[in-house]
Coordinates of C-alpha atoms in Angstrom, one line a residue:
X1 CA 17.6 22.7 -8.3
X2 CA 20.9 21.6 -9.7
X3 CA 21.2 18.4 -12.3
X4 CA 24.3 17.6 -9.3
X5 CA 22.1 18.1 -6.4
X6 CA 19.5 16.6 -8.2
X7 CA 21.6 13.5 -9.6
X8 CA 23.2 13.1 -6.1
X9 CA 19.8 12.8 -4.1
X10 CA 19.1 10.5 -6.5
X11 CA 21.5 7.8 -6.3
X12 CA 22.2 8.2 -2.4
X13 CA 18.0 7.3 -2.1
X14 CA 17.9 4.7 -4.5
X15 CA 21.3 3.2 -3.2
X16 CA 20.2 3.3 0.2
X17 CA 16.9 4.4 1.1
X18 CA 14.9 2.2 -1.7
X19 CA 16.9 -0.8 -0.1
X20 CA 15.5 0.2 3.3
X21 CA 11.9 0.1 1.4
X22 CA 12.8 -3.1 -0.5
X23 CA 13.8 -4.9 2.8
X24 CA 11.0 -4.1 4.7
X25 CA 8.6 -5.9 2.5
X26 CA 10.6 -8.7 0.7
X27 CA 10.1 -11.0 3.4
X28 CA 6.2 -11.0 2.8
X29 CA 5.5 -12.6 -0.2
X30 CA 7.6 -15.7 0.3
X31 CA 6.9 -16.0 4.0
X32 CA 5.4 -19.7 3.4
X33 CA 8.4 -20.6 1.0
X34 CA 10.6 -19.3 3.6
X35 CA 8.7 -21.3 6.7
X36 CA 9.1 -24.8 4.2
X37 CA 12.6 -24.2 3.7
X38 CA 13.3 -24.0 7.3
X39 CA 10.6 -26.8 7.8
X40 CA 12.5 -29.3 5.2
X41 CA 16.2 -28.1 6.6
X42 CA 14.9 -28.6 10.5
X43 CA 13.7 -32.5 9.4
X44 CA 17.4 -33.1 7.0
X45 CA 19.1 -32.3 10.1
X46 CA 17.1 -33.5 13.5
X47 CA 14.5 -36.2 11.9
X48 CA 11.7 -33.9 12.4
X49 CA 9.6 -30.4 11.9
X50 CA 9.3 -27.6 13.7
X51 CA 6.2 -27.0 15.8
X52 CA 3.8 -24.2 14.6
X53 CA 5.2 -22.3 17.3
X54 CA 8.6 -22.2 17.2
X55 CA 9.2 -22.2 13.4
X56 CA 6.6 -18.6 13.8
X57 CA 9.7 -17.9 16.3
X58 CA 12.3 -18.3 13.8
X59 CA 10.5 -16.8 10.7
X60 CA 9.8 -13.9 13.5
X61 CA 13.8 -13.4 14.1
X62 CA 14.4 -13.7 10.3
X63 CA 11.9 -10.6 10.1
X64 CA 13.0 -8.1 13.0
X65 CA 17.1 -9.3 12.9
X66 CA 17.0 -6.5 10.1
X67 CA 16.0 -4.0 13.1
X68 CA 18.7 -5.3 15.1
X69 CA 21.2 -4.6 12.6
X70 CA 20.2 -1.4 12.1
X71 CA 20.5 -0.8 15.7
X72 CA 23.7 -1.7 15.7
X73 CA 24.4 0.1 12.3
X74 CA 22.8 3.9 13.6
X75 CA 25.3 3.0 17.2
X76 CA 28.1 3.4 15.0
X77 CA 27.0 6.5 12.7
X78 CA 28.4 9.0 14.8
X79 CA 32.1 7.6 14.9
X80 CA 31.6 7.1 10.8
X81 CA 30.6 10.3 9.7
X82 CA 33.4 11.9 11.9
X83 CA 36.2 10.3 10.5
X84 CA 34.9 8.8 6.6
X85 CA 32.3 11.9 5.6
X86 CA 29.0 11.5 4.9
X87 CA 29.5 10.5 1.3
X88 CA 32.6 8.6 2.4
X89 CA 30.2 6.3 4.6
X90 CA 28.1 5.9 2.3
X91 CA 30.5 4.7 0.1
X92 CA 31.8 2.4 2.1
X93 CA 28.6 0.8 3.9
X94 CA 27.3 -0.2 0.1
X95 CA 30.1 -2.9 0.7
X96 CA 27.7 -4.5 3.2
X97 CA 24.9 -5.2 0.6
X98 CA 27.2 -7.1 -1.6
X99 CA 28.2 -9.9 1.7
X100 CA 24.2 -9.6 2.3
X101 CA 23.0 -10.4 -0.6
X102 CA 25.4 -13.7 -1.5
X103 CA 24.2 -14.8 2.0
X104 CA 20.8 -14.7 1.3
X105 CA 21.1 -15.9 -2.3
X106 CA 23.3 -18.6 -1.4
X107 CA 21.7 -20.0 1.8
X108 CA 18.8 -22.7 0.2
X109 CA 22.0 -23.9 -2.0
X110 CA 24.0 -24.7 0.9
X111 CA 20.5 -25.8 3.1
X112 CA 21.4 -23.0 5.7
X113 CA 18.9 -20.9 7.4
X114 CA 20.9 -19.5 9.3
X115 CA 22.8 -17.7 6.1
X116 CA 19.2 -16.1 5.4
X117 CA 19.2 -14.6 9.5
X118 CA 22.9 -13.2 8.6
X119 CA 21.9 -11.8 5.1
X120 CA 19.0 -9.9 7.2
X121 CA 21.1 -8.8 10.2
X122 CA 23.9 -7.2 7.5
X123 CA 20.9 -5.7 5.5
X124 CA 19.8 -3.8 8.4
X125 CA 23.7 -3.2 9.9
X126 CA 23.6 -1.4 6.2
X127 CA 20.5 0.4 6.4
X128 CA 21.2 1.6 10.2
X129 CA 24.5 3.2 8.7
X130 CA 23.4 4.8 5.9
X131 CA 19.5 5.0 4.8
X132 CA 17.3 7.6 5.4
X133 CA 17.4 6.9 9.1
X134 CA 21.0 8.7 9.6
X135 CA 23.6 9.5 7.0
X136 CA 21.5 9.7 3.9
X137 CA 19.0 12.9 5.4
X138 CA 22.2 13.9 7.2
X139 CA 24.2 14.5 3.9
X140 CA 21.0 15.8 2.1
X141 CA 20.4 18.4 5.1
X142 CA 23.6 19.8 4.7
X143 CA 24.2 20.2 1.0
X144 CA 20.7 21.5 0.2
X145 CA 20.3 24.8 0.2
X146 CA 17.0 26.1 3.0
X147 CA 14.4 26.6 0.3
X148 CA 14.8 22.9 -1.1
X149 CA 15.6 21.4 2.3
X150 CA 12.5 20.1 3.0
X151 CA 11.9 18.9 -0.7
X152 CA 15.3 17.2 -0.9
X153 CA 14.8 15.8 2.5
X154 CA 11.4 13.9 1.7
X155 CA 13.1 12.4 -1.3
X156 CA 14.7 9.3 0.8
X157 CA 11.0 8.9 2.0
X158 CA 9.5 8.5 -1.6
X159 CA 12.4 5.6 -2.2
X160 CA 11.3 3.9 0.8
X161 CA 8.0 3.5 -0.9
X162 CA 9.4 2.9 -4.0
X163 CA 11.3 0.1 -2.4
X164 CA 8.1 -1.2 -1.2
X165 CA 6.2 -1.3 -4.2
X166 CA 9.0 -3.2 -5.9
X167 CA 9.0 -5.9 -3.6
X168 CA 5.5 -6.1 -3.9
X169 CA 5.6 -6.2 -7.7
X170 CA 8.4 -8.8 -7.9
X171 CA 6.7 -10.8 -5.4
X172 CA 3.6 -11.5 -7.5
X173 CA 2.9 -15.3 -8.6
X174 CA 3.8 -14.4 -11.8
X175 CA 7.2 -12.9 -10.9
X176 CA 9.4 -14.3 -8.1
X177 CA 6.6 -15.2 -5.9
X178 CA 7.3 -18.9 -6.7
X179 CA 9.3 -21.0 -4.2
X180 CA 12.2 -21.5 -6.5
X181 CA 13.1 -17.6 -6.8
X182 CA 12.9 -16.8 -3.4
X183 CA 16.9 -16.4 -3.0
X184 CA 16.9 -14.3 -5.9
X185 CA 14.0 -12.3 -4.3
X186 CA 16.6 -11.9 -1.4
X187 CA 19.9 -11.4 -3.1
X188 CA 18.2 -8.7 -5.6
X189 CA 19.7 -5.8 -2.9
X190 CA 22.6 -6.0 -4.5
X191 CA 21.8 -4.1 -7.9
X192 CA 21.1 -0.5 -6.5
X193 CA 24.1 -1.0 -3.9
X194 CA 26.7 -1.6 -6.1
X195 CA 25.3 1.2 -8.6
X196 CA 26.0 3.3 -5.4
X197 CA 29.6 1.8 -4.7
X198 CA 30.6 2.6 -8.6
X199 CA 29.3 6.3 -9.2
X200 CA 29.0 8.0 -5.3
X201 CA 32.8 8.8 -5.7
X202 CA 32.0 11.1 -8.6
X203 CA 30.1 13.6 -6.1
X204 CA 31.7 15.9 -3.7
X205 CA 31.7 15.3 0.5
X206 CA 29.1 18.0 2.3
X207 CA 30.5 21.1 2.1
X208 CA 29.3 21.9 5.7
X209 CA 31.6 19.0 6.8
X210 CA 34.3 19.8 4.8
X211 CA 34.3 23.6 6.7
X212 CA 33.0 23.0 10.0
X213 CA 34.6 20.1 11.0
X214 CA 37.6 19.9 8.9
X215 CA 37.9 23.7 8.5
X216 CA 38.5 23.1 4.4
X217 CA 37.4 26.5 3.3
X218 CA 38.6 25.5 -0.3
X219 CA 37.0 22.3 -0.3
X220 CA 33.6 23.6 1.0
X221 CA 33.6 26.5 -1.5
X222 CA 34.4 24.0 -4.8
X223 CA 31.8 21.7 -3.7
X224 CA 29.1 24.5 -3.3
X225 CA 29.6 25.7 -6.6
X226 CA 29.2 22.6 -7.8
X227 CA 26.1 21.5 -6.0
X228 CA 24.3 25.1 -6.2
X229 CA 25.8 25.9 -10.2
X230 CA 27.0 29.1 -9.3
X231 CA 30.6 30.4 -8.6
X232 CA 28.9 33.3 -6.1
X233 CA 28.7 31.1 -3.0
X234 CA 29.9 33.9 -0.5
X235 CA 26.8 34.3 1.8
X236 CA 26.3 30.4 1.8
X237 CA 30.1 30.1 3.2
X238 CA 29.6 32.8 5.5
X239 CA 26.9 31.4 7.2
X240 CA 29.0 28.1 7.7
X241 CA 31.8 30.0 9.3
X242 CA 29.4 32.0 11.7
X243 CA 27.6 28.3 12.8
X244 CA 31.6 27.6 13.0
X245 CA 32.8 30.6 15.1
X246 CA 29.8 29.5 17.3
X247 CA 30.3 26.4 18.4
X248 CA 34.3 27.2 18.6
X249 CA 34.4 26.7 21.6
X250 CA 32.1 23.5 21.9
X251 CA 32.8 20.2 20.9
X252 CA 30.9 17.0 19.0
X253 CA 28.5 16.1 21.6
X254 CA 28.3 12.7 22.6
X255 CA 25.3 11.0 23.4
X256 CA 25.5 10.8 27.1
X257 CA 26.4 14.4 26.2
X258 CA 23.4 15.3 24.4
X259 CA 21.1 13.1 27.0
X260 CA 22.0 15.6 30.1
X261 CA 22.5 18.9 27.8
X262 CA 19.4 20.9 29.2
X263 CA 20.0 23.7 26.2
X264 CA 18.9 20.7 24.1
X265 CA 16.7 18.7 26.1
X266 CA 12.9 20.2 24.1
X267 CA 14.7 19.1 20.1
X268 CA 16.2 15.9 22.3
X269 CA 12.7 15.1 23.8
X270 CA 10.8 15.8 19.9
X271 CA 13.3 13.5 18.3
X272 CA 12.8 10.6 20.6
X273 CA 9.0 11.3 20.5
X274 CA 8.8 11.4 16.5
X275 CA 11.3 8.5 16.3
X276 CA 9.3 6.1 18.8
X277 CA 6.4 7.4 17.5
X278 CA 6.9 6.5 13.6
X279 CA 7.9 2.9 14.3
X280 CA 5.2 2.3 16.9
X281 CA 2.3 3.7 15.0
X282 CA 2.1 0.3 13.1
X283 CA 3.8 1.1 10.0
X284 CA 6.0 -2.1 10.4
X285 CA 3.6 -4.4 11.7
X286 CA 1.2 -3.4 8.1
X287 CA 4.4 -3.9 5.6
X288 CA 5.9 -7.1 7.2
X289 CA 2.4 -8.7 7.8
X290 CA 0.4 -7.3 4.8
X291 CA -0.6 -10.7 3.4
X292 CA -1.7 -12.2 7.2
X293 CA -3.7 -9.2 8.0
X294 CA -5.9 -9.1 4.2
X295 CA -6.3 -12.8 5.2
X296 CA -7.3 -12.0 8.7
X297 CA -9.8 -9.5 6.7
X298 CA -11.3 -12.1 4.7
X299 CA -9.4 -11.1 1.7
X300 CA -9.4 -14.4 -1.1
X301 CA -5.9 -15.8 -1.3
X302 CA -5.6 -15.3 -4.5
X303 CA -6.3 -11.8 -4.3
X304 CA -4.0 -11.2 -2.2
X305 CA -0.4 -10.2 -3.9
X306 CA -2.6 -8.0 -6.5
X307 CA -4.2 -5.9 -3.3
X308 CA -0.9 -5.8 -1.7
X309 CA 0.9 -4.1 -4.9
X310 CA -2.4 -1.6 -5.0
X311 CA -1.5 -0.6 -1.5
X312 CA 2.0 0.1 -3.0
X313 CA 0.6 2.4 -5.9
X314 CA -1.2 4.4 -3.1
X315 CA 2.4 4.7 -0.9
X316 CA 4.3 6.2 -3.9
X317 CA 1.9 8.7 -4.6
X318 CA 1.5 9.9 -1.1
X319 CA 5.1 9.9 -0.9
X320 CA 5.2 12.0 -4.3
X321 CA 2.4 14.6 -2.6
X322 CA 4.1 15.0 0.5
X323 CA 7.8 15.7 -1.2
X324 CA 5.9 18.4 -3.3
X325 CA 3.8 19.9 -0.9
X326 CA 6.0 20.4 2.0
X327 CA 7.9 23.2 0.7
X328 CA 4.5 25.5 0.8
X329 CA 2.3 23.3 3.4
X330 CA 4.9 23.2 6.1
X331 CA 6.2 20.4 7.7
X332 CA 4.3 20.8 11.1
X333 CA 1.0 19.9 8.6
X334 CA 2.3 16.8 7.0
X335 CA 3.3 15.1 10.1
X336 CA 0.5 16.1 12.1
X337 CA -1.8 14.8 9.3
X338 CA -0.5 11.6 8.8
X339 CA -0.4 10.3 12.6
X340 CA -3.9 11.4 12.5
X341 CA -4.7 9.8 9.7
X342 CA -2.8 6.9 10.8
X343 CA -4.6 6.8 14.0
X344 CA -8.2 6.9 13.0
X345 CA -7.2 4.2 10.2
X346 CA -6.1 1.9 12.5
X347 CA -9.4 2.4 15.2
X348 CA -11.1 1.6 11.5
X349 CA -9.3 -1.9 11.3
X350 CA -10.4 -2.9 14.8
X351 CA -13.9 -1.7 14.0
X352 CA -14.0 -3.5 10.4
X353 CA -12.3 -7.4 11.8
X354 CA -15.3 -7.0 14.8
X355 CA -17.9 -6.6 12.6
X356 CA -16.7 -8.3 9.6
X357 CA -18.7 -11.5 10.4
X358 CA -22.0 -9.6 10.8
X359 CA -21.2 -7.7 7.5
X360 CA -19.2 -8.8 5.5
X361 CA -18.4 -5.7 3.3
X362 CA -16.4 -4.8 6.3
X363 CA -13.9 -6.6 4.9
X364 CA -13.2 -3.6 2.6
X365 CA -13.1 -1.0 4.7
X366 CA -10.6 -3.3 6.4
X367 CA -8.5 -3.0 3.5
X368 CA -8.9 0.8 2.9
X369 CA -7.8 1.5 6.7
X370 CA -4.4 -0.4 5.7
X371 CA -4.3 2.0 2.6
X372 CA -5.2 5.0 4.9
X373 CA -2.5 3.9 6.9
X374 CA 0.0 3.7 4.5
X375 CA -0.9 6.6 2.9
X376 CA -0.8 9.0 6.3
X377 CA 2.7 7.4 7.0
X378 CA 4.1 8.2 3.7
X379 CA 2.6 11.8 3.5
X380 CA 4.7 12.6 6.5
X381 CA 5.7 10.8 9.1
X382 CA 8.2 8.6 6.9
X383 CA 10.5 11.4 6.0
X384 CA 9.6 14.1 8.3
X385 CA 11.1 13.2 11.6
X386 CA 14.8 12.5 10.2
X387 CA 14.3 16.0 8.2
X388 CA 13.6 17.3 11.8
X389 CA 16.7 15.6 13.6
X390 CA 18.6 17.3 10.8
X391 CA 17.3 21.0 11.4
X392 CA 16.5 20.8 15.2
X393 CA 20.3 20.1 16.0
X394 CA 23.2 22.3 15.1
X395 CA 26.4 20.7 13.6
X396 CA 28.0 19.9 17.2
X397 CA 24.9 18.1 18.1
X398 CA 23.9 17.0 15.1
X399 CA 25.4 13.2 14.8
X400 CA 24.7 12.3 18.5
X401 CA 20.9 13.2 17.5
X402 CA 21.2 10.6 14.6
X403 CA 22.2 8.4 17.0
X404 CA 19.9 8.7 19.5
X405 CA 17.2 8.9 16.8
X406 CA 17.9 5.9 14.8
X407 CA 18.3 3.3 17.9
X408 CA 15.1 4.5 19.0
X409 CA 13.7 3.7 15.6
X410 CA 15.2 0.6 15.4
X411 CA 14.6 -1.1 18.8
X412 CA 11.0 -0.4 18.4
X413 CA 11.0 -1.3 14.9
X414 CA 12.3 -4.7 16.3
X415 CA 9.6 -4.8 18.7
X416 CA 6.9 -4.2 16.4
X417 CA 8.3 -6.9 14.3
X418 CA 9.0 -9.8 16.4
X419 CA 5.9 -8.7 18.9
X420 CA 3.2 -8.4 16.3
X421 CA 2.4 -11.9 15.5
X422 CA 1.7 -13.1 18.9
X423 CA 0.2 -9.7 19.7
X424 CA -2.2 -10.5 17.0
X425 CA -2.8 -13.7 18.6
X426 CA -3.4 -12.9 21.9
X427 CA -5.4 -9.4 21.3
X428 CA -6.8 -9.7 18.0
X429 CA -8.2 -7.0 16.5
X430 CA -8.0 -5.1 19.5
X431 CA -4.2 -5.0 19.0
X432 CA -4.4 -2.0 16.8
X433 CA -6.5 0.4 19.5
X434 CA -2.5 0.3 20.8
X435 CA -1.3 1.7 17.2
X436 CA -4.1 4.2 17.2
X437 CA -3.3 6.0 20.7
X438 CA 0.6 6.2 20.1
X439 CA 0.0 7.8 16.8
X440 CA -2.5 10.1 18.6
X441 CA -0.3 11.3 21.1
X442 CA 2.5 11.7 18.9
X443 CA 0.6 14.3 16.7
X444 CA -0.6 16.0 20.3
X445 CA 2.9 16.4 20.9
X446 CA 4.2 17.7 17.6
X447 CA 1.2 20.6 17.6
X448 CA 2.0 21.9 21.1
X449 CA 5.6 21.3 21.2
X450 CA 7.7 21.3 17.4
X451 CA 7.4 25.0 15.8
X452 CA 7.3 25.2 12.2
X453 CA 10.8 25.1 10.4
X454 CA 10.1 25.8 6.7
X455 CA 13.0 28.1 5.7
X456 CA 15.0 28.7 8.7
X457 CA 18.4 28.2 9.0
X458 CA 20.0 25.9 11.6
X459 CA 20.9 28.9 13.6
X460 CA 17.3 30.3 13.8
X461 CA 16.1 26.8 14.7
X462 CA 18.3 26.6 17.5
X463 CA 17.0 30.2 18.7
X464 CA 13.6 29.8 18.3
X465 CA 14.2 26.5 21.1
X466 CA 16.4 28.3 23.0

């Protein structure tokens, strides 16, 4: 492992993928400063509140418009990384964070909720581009060599949770929790983008790019030395040019392309599976509504922000054990583990908010099922499935998979988001029995369908499918 390699997955995850993390669960400590804003802004302007109803509408969309921008964002990857690069995208989309974060960190100045919807829609227009849900594994796929690919690949995952936990942390009372920060909560995106913007320009574009799709033999070879440390980069290049003389004769794949290419329809079917799968197991509905469901579990108030940012410890360190263990364990283990994991968790909460009232030390096993939850996401199934998409597809295919991939995850991310609260409402704590089976079936799936690809090379991959 390189200091460049290193150094490179480092600032593309905390640039990007810690954002993704960050954005996920800013909004849930200063949910009620956030509702009173748009409470005192709706009476300034009409004469009167909102109803409890519609202003859990609006705080809602201010939640999941981050999905729909990254819907939108992961439409456009394809058409990015084909003409900018992957690190040229990269590059470019930290530009977004910077408009973001002066809307967000603006918008009680200037008594305008609807500057903190637009600062969320451009977060997630940012995060579909570039975070670990398309260009960031993309890049990382293709400049690490096979025996760190799955290590390099879980990195994003383990910024994600460190995003988490620092909107956790900096959302205690003590912190920014109080009402008059909560723009500066917000607007703080911009630090790690524009760290990005300023030193992502000293690192070379994937030298798989650079020689299969702009046949730059030079290019590819100068920036494989200087990822790998070593001039002797013959076998790597080789490799490259045989993927290349392969698919000679094909071109990119669009996505209606990829949709009706039945050589491709098994890694086509697994990424929409694992993709669906991830954002419908719950994950969002437990970071965006941690605080609502420890209060549903009879968790004291006060209590609250200081269990949410134990939660946090647990993510990073399952993050930390999966990006070290998935090199020997495989990554067929990891993801299979977590869903289950995730799965029997969430059965746990519906069992524990039943009986809570009978026993009330349910309460606590109410809390470790949302730390077993967390936990079994971040082993595997945060990173995982965008480390598949990467080594499932060959080049030609590769972007369109993305694609495909990442407006799966975020229209269902969406749903989960602007669903869950009335969900909640209507079902109870039967809502989660829905969680449990999806991330059942999921790991059925990935045990009878997705082989093992732990130190395989793209071309392998697509042999052992075909």
């Amino acid at each position: 492992l390189t200091f460049p390699l290193l150094s490179v997955t480092i600032l593309v995850s905390f640039g990007s993928s810690m954002l993704y993390g960050y954005n996920l669960a800013v909004v849930n400590s200063p949910a009620e400063h956030i509702k009173t804003f748009y409470n005192a802004t709706w009476f300034q302007r009409y004469g009167h509140g909102l109803a409890p109803a519609p202003l859990t509408l609006l705080y809602s969309l201010t939640v999941s418009i981050f999905a729909l921008g990254g819907l939108v964002g992961s439409l456009l990857v394809g058409v990015l990384v084909k003409h900018y690069g992957r690190n040229g995208t990269l590059s470019r989309s930290a530009l977004l964070v910077l408009l973001a974060g002066g809307f967000m960190g603006l918008s009680r100045e200037l008594e305008s909720p609807e500057m903190v919807i637009i600062g969320r829609s451009i977060t997630g227009l940012h995060s579909g581009r570039c975070i670990c849900l398309s260009v960031v594994p993309l890049y990382l796929g293709e400049i690490a060599p096979k025996n760190l690919r799955g290590f390099l690949g879980l990195m994003p995952s383990i910024f994600i949770c460190l995003g988490v936990f620092s909107a956790q942390v900096l959302g205690l009372p003590e912190l920014l929790g109080k009402d008059r920060f909560w723009p500066l909560f917000l607007s703080l995106v911009v630090i790690p983008a524009s760290l990005q913007l300023l030193l992502l320009h000293c690192f070379p574009e994937s030298p798989r790019y650079l020689l299969i799709e702009r046949n730059d033999v030079s290019g590819a070879t100068k920036a494989l030395r200087r990822f790998l440390g070593t001039l002797d980069v013959q076998d790597v290049i080789e490799e490259m040019k045989e993927e290349q003389r392969s698919l000679s004769s094909v071109e990119m794949a669009s996505v209606w392309q990829l949709l009706w290419d039945r050589s491709v329809r098994w890694q086509t079917l697994s990424v929409v599976v694992v993709n669906a799968g991830m954002q419908l197991s719950g994950i969002d509905a437990i970071w965006f509504y941690t605080n609502t469901i420890f209060e549903n579990a009879g968790i004291p108030v006060s209590q609250i922000p200081y269990t949410t940012v134990g939660t946090g410890v647990i993510e990073v360190v399952a993050g930390l054990i999966g990006c070290f263990t998935i090199e020997k364990l495989g990554r067929r283990p990891l993801i299979i583990t977590g869903f289950c994991a995730m799965g029997i968790c969430s059965a746990g909460i519906t069992a524990s908010l039943l009986l809570q009232a009978a026993l009330p030390w349910m309460s606590y096993i109410s809390v470790t099922c949302v730390v077993g939850i967390i936990a079994g996401f971040c082993m595997g199934p945060a990173g995982v499935p965008f480390l598949m998409t990467a080594e499932l597809f060959t080049q030609s295919h590769r972007p369109a998979a993305y694609i495909v991939g990442g407006s799966l995850n975020w229209l269902c991310n969406f749903a989960v988001g602007f669903i869950f609260p009335f969900l909640q409402m209507s079902a109870g704590a039967f809502c989660y029995l829905l969680f449990c089976g999806v991330c059942l079936l999921v790991a059925l799936y990935v045990y009878l369908i997705i082989p093992e690809t732990k130190n395989k090379t793209f071309m392998e991959i697509s042999h052992i499918f075909a």
